[in-house]
């Protein structure tokens, strides 16, 4: 683990990680749950630095069944997912607390939204630089490299730093 920067807190059986444990990745994502033969196995939860979590049943390192919950409490549904799509374009905060008055737009679930650096995209868990293909969290820590599918999805759907509109200032009344 010294090679990967990970930390393991738990028991070993025959030199392999096994039993109830905590496994901390270099990205500060934490796994808390059961391990067997050095792999996630049984019930376990991944806790992400963003505050979201993934509760799952694992078998030899692979997910058998799981549930992803975003930081704000919204739970992902793998079937009939209609969050912020053409069927219902409201953000979770708008679903919980209602829509803003007419003429006031809400650009993200967070209001006011984070300022996206020029040339980057807001991927929802950080900022994505399409030139380096790196996603960094909102505190500029490395999260991951985007594969081709994620790159295409981010470029097609996510908020761009160079297209944000600045709030208009109200017109000044000329002195008569």
mmCIF file of C-alpha atoms in Angstrom:
data_model
loop_
_atom_site.group_PDB
_atom_site.id
_atom_site.type_symbol
_atom_site.label_atom_id
_atom_site.label_comp_id
_atom_site.label_asym_id
_atom_site.label_seq_id
_atom_site.Cartn_x
_atom_site.Cartn_y
_atom_site.Cartn_z
ATOM 1 C CA UNK A 1 0.000 0.000 0.000
ATOM 2 C CA UNK A 2 2.989 2.283 0.347
ATOM 3 C CA UNK A 3 3.149 2.193 -3.471
ATOM 4 C CA UNK A 4 -0.437 3.347 -3.986
ATOM 5 C CA UNK A 5 -0.691 5.755 -1.054
ATOM 6 C CA UNK A 6 -3.629 3.805 0.410
ATOM 7 C CA UNK A 7 -4.114 2.987 4.084
ATOM 8 C CA UNK A 8 -5.652 -0.215 5.468
ATOM 9 C CA UNK A 9 -6.988 -0.515 8.995
ATOM 10 C CA UNK A 10 -8.094 -4.055 9.765
ATOM 11 C CA UNK A 11 -7.085 -7.660 10.138
ATOM 12 C CA UNK A 12 -5.023 -9.936 7.915
ATOM 13 C CA UNK A 13 -5.548 -13.633 7.281
ATOM 14 C CA UNK A 14 -2.653 -15.455 5.592
ATOM 15 C CA UNK A 15 -1.150 -12.084 4.699
ATOM 16 C CA UNK A 16 -4.328 -10.881 2.925
ATOM 17 C CA UNK A 17 -6.730 -8.126 4.025
ATOM 18 C CA UNK A 18 -9.740 -9.872 5.544
ATOM 19 C CA UNK A 19 -12.623 -9.174 7.970
ATOM 20 C CA UNK A 20 -14.213 -5.874 8.934
ATOM 21 C CA UNK A 21 -11.969 -3.062 7.827
ATOM 22 C CA UNK A 22 -11.430 0.483 6.686
ATOM 23 C CA UNK A 23 -9.535 1.128 3.440
ATOM 24 C CA UNK A 24 -8.581 4.725 2.636
ATOM 25 C CA UNK A 25 -7.606 5.603 -0.927
ATOM 26 C CA UNK A 26 -5.197 8.460 -1.778
ATOM 27 C CA UNK A 27 -8.188 10.493 -3.030
ATOM 28 C CA UNK A 28 -9.583 10.328 0.557
ATOM 29 C CA UNK A 29 -12.391 8.035 -0.581
ATOM 30 C CA UNK A 30 -12.948 5.565 2.263
ATOM 31 C CA UNK A 31 -14.302 2.029 2.133
ATOM 32 C CA UNK A 32 -15.769 0.764 5.390
ATOM 33 C CA UNK A 33 -16.985 -2.803 5.416
ATOM 34 C CA UNK A 34 -16.119 -6.414 4.905
ATOM 35 C CA UNK A 35 -13.013 -7.665 3.064
ATOM 36 C CA UNK A 36 -12.058 -11.146 1.944
ATOM 37 C CA UNK A 37 -8.842 -12.252 0.278
ATOM 38 C CA UNK A 38 -7.769 -8.611 -0.196
ATOM 39 C CA UNK A 39 -11.014 -7.532 -1.929
ATOM 40 C CA UNK A 40 -14.250 -5.790 -0.974
ATOM 41 C CA UNK A 41 -16.570 -8.671 -0.135
ATOM 42 C CA UNK A 42 -19.884 -8.583 1.735
ATOM 43 C CA UNK A 43 -21.544 -5.382 2.940
ATOM 44 C CA UNK A 44 -19.534 -2.193 2.595
ATOM 45 C CA UNK A 45 -19.796 1.524 1.933
ATOM 46 C CA UNK A 46 -17.643 3.879 -0.104
ATOM 47 C CA UNK A 47 -17.617 7.380 1.394
ATOM 48 C CA UNK A 48 -16.503 10.055 -1.088
ATOM 49 C CA UNK A 49 -14.817 13.371 -0.147
ATOM 50 C CA UNK A 50 -17.766 15.244 -1.714
ATOM 51 C CA UNK A 51 -20.056 13.839 1.002
ATOM 52 C CA UNK A 52 -21.784 11.296 -1.242
ATOM 53 C CA UNK A 53 -21.750 7.580 -0.523
ATOM 54 C CA UNK A 54 -22.218 4.201 -2.184
ATOM 55 C CA UNK A 55 -23.706 1.431 -0.020
ATOM 56 C CA UNK A 56 -23.291 -1.962 -1.630
ATOM 57 C CA UNK A 57 -23.043 -5.701 -1.379
ATOM 58 C CA UNK A 58 -19.745 -6.828 -2.920
ATOM 59 C CA UNK A 59 -18.588 -10.186 -4.189
ATOM 60 C CA UNK A 60 -14.867 -10.642 -4.824
ATOM 61 C CA UNK A 61 -14.381 -6.919 -5.450
ATOM 62 C CA UNK A 62 -17.414 -6.500 -7.722
ATOM 63 C CA UNK A 63 -20.733 -4.840 -6.874
ATOM 64 C CA UNK A 64 -23.683 -7.229 -6.641
ATOM 65 C CA UNK A 65 -26.208 -4.592 -5.558
ATOM 66 C CA UNK A 66 -25.726 -0.983 -4.526
ATOM 67 C CA UNK A 67 -27.297 2.385 -3.823
ATOM 68 C CA UNK A 68 -25.612 5.748 -4.511
ATOM 69 C CA UNK A 69 -26.651 8.731 -2.381
ATOM 70 C CA UNK A 70 -25.524 12.235 -3.299
ATOM 71 C CA UNK A 71 -24.254 14.699 -0.689
ATOM 72 C CA UNK A 72 -27.647 16.441 -0.515
ATOM 73 C CA UNK A 73 -29.575 13.200 0.113
ATOM 74 C CA UNK A 74 -30.771 12.554 -3.453
ATOM 75 C CA UNK A 75 -30.622 8.814 -4.171
ATOM 76 C CA UNK A 76 -29.680 7.584 -7.622
ATOM 77 C CA UNK A 77 -32.116 5.161 -9.243
ATOM 78 C CA UNK A 78 -30.669 2.985 -11.987
ATOM 79 C CA UNK A 79 -34.088 2.534 -13.603
ATOM 80 C CA UNK A 80 -36.476 5.299 -14.597
ATOM 81 C CA UNK A 81 -33.963 8.003 -13.574
ATOM 82 C CA UNK A 82 -35.571 11.335 -14.442
ATOM 83 C CA UNK A 83 -33.518 13.739 -12.382
ATOM 84 C CA UNK A 84 -32.670 16.923 -14.324
ATOM 85 C CA UNK A 85 -33.673 15.456 -17.663
ATOM 86 C CA UNK A 86 -36.237 16.421 -20.285
ATOM 87 C CA UNK A 87 -39.053 14.994 -18.122
ATOM 88 C CA UNK A 88 -38.254 17.013 -15.000
ATOM 89 C CA UNK A 89 -35.544 19.636 -15.214
ATOM 90 C CA UNK A 90 -35.681 20.679 -11.547
ATOM 91 C CA UNK A 91 -32.640 20.347 -9.317
ATOM 92 C CA UNK A 92 -32.995 18.410 -6.073
ATOM 93 C CA UNK A 93 -33.019 21.631 -4.017
ATOM 94 C CA UNK A 94 -35.886 22.892 -6.206
ATOM 95 C CA UNK A 95 -37.776 19.626 -5.673
ATOM 96 C CA UNK A 96 -37.309 19.977 -1.894
ATOM 97 C CA UNK A 97 -37.737 23.750 -1.505
ATOM 98 C CA UNK A 98 -39.658 24.883 -4.602
ATOM 99 C CA UNK A 99 -38.795 26.864 -7.701
ATOM 100 C CA UNK A 100 -37.423 30.383 -7.718
ATOM 101 C CA UNK A 101 -39.679 33.215 -8.917
ATOM 102 C CA UNK A 102 -40.114 33.739 -12.638
ATOM 103 C CA UNK A 103 -37.053 35.258 -14.308
ATOM 104 C CA UNK A 104 -34.547 33.953 -11.742
ATOM 105 C CA UNK A 105 -32.640 30.917 -12.985
ATOM 106 C CA UNK A 106 -30.938 28.294 -10.894
ATOM 107 C CA UNK A 107 -27.913 26.955 -12.849
ATOM 108 C CA UNK A 108 -26.951 24.094 -10.503
ATOM 109 C CA UNK A 109 -28.251 22.291 -7.464
ATOM 110 C CA UNK A 110 -26.016 24.613 -5.438
ATOM 111 C CA UNK A 111 -27.267 28.185 -5.431
ATOM 112 C CA UNK A 112 -25.351 30.325 -6.124
ATOM 113 C CA UNK A 113 -23.330 27.947 -8.307
ATOM 114 C CA UNK A 114 -19.578 27.453 -8.055
ATOM 115 C CA UNK A 115 -17.507 29.559 -10.434
ATOM 116 C CA UNK A 116 -16.055 27.257 -13.093
ATOM 117 C CA UNK A 117 -12.447 28.019 -14.118
ATOM 118 C CA UNK A 118 -12.111 29.170 -17.752
ATOM 119 C CA UNK A 119 -11.622 26.247 -20.132
ATOM 120 C CA UNK A 120 -13.047 23.732 -17.617
ATOM 121 C CA UNK A 121 -16.380 22.017 -17.009
ATOM 122 C CA UNK A 122 -18.268 21.453 -13.740
ATOM 123 C CA UNK A 123 -18.575 17.647 -13.624
ATOM 124 C CA UNK A 124 -20.694 17.634 -10.460
ATOM 125 C CA UNK A 125 -17.946 16.371 -8.168
ATOM 126 C CA UNK A 126 -15.217 18.727 -9.372
ATOM 127 C CA UNK A 127 -13.824 20.587 -12.358
ATOM 128 C CA UNK A 128 -12.802 18.811 -15.551
ATOM 129 C CA UNK A 129 -10.022 20.054 -17.818
ATOM 130 C CA UNK A 130 -10.672 18.571 -21.292
ATOM 131 C CA UNK A 131 -7.061 19.161 -22.380
ATOM 132 C CA UNK A 132 -5.478 17.143 -19.555
ATOM 133 C CA UNK A 133 -8.590 14.923 -19.120
ATOM 134 C CA UNK A 134 -8.203 15.267 -15.347
ATOM 135 C CA UNK A 135 -11.031 15.839 -12.865
ATOM 136 C CA UNK A 136 -10.054 17.672 -9.687
ATOM 137 C CA UNK A 137 -12.352 18.195 -6.727
ATOM 138 C CA UNK A 138 -13.547 21.669 -5.817
ATOM 139 C CA UNK A 139 -10.455 22.141 -3.632
ATOM 140 C CA UNK A 140 -8.209 21.281 -6.621
ATOM 141 C CA UNK A 141 -7.236 17.795 -5.412
ATOM 142 C CA UNK A 142 -6.888 15.037 -8.021
ATOM 143 C CA UNK A 143 -9.966 12.807 -8.305
ATOM 144 C CA UNK A 144 -9.486 10.799 -11.501
ATOM 145 C CA UNK A 145 -8.644 10.710 -15.188
ATOM 146 C CA UNK A 146 -11.718 10.706 -17.438
ATOM 147 C CA UNK A 147 -12.081 7.813 -19.860
ATOM 148 C CA UNK A 148 -13.514 8.397 -23.349
ATOM 149 C CA UNK A 149 -17.141 7.870 -22.259
ATOM 150 C CA UNK A 150 -16.918 10.256 -19.300
ATOM 151 C CA UNK A 151 -15.065 12.853 -21.406
ATOM 152 C CA UNK A 152 -17.802 12.752 -24.058
ATOM 153 C CA UNK A 153 -20.584 12.989 -21.443
ATOM 154 C CA UNK A 154 -18.975 15.931 -19.623
ATOM 155 C CA UNK A 155 -18.295 17.874 -22.825
ATOM 156 C CA UNK A 156 -21.858 17.235 -24.042
ATOM 157 C CA UNK A 157 -23.812 17.911 -20.847
ATOM 158 C CA UNK A 158 -21.881 19.812 -18.164
ATOM 159 C CA UNK A 159 -21.708 23.501 -17.372
ATOM 160 C CA UNK A 160 -18.837 25.312 -19.085
ATOM 161 C CA UNK A 161 -16.667 27.908 -17.355
ATOM 162 C CA UNK A 162 -16.430 30.128 -20.415
ATOM 163 C CA UNK A 163 -20.172 30.325 -21.093
ATOM 164 C CA UNK A 164 -21.475 31.460 -17.715
ATOM 165 C CA UNK A 165 -23.483 34.633 -17.843
ATOM 166 C CA UNK A 166 -22.632 37.299 -15.360
ATOM 167 C CA UNK A 167 -25.625 38.741 -13.501
ATOM 168 C CA UNK A 168 -26.865 41.882 -15.162
ATOM 169 C CA UNK A 169 -26.651 45.081 -13.189
ATOM 170 C CA UNK A 170 -29.897 47.016 -12.914
ATOM 171 C CA UNK A 171 -29.965 50.106 -15.160
ATOM 172 C CA UNK A 172 -28.975 53.336 -13.450
ATOM 173 C CA UNK A 173 -31.563 56.078 -13.382
ATOM 174 C CA UNK A 174 -30.139 59.115 -15.144
ATOM 175 C CA UNK A 175 -30.254 62.278 -13.092
ATOM 176 C CA UNK A 176 -32.734 64.766 -14.424
#
